[in-house]
């Protein structure tokens, strides 16, 4: 099934074309934001079986009033044996941390987590379709990508089912120093209060 989805955010918006089929996900998306400076971001995401990340390609760009245009690229590849590769480059001068990171620190991670994007919360939720509130939290190591700088670091996260109601599921998401309840519909984020709210869950094919 292919879907065109739009999330509105506290500071920006995101549109994505998402395809879910046979335990795999493929998506392309565009996001805009304003913190810590205005930026536009494009991404491509593909997974293997069980929604395990195979490749994430991200480009971010904008114009700094003082130094002019800037642009950054990041590619994450997760090999079947659990070894990640990180490729990054940057153009222009801007007051942001350098893109990329240490691939060795990501070993064993199943998923990428693109900062401020509701899309990448989809994979852990879809991986536990039958989990109930008494199942307890599922723990994951994520390859977390900060935006708009595109720096990569390991992030320990948990997802725990709070309740289910038909096609709706509420998960309690937690990472160090942060907890939030996320509402999913059919595996996609419907409402993530501090990140984004779905406003266009259109279906474009099957």
mmCIF file of N, CA, C and O in Angstrom, residues 124-131 164 171:
data_model
loop_
_atom_site.group_PDB
_atom_site.id
_atom_site.type_symbol
_atom_site.label_atom_id
_atom_site.label_comp_id
_atom_site.label_asym_id
_atom_site.label_seq_id
_atom_site.Cartn_x
_atom_site.Cartn_y
_atom_site.Cartn_z
ATOM 1 N N UNK A 124 9.772 0.548 14.657
ATOM 2 C CA UNK A 124 9.590 -0.201 15.910
ATOM 3 C C UNK A 124 8.128 -0.531 16.197
ATOM 4 O O UNK A 124 7.827 -1.602 16.747
ATOM 5 N N UNK A 125 7.208 0.379 15.842
ATOM 6 C CA UNK A 125 5.788 0.116 16.093
ATOM 7 C C UNK A 125 5.276 -1.028 15.227
ATOM 8 O O UNK A 125 4.509 -1.887 15.689
ATOM 9 N N UNK A 126 5.683 -1.063 13.973
ATOM 10 C CA UNK A 126 5.238 -2.129 13.075
ATOM 11 C C UNK A 126 5.863 -3.475 13.426
ATOM 12 O O UNK A 126 5.297 -4.525 13.105
ATOM 13 N N UNK A 127 7.016 -3.450 14.076
ATOM 14 C CA UNK A 127 7.708 -4.698 14.392
ATOM 15 C C UNK A 127 7.002 -5.477 15.513
ATOM 16 O O UNK A 127 7.255 -6.672 15.689
ATOM 17 N N UNK A 128 6.134 -4.809 16.277
ATOM 18 C CA UNK A 128 5.437 -5.462 17.390
ATOM 19 C C UNK A 128 3.929 -5.288 17.225
ATOM 20 O O UNK A 128 3.268 -4.695 18.079
ATOM 21 N N UNK A 129 3.323 -5.806 16.127
ATOM 22 C CA UNK A 129 1.906 -5.548 15.853
ATOM 23 C C UNK A 129 0.964 -6.191 16.857
ATOM 24 O O UNK A 129 -0.184 -5.748 17.001
ATOM 25 N N UNK A 130 1.414 -7.229 17.541
ATOM 26 C CA UNK A 130 0.536 -7.944 18.471
ATOM 27 C C UNK A 130 0.870 -7.674 19.932
ATOM 28 O O UNK A 130 0.306 -8.300 20.822
ATOM 29 N N UNK A 131 1.797 -6.747 20.186
ATOM 30 C CA UNK A 131 2.182 -6.451 21.562
ATOM 31 C C UNK A 131 1.002 -5.851 22.321
ATOM 32 O O UNK A 131 0.213 -5.079 21.783
ATOM 33 N N UNK A 164 -4.577 -0.301 22.939
ATOM 34 C CA UNK A 164 -4.956 -0.458 21.544
ATOM 35 C C UNK A 164 -6.467 -0.305 21.435
ATOM 36 O O UNK A 164 -7.218 -0.707 22.330
ATOM 37 N N UNK A 171 1.711 4.081 22.071
ATOM 38 C CA UNK A 171 2.971 3.590 22.613
ATOM 39 C C UNK A 171 3.572 4.659 23.525
ATOM 40 O O UNK A 171 3.513 5.854 23.212
#
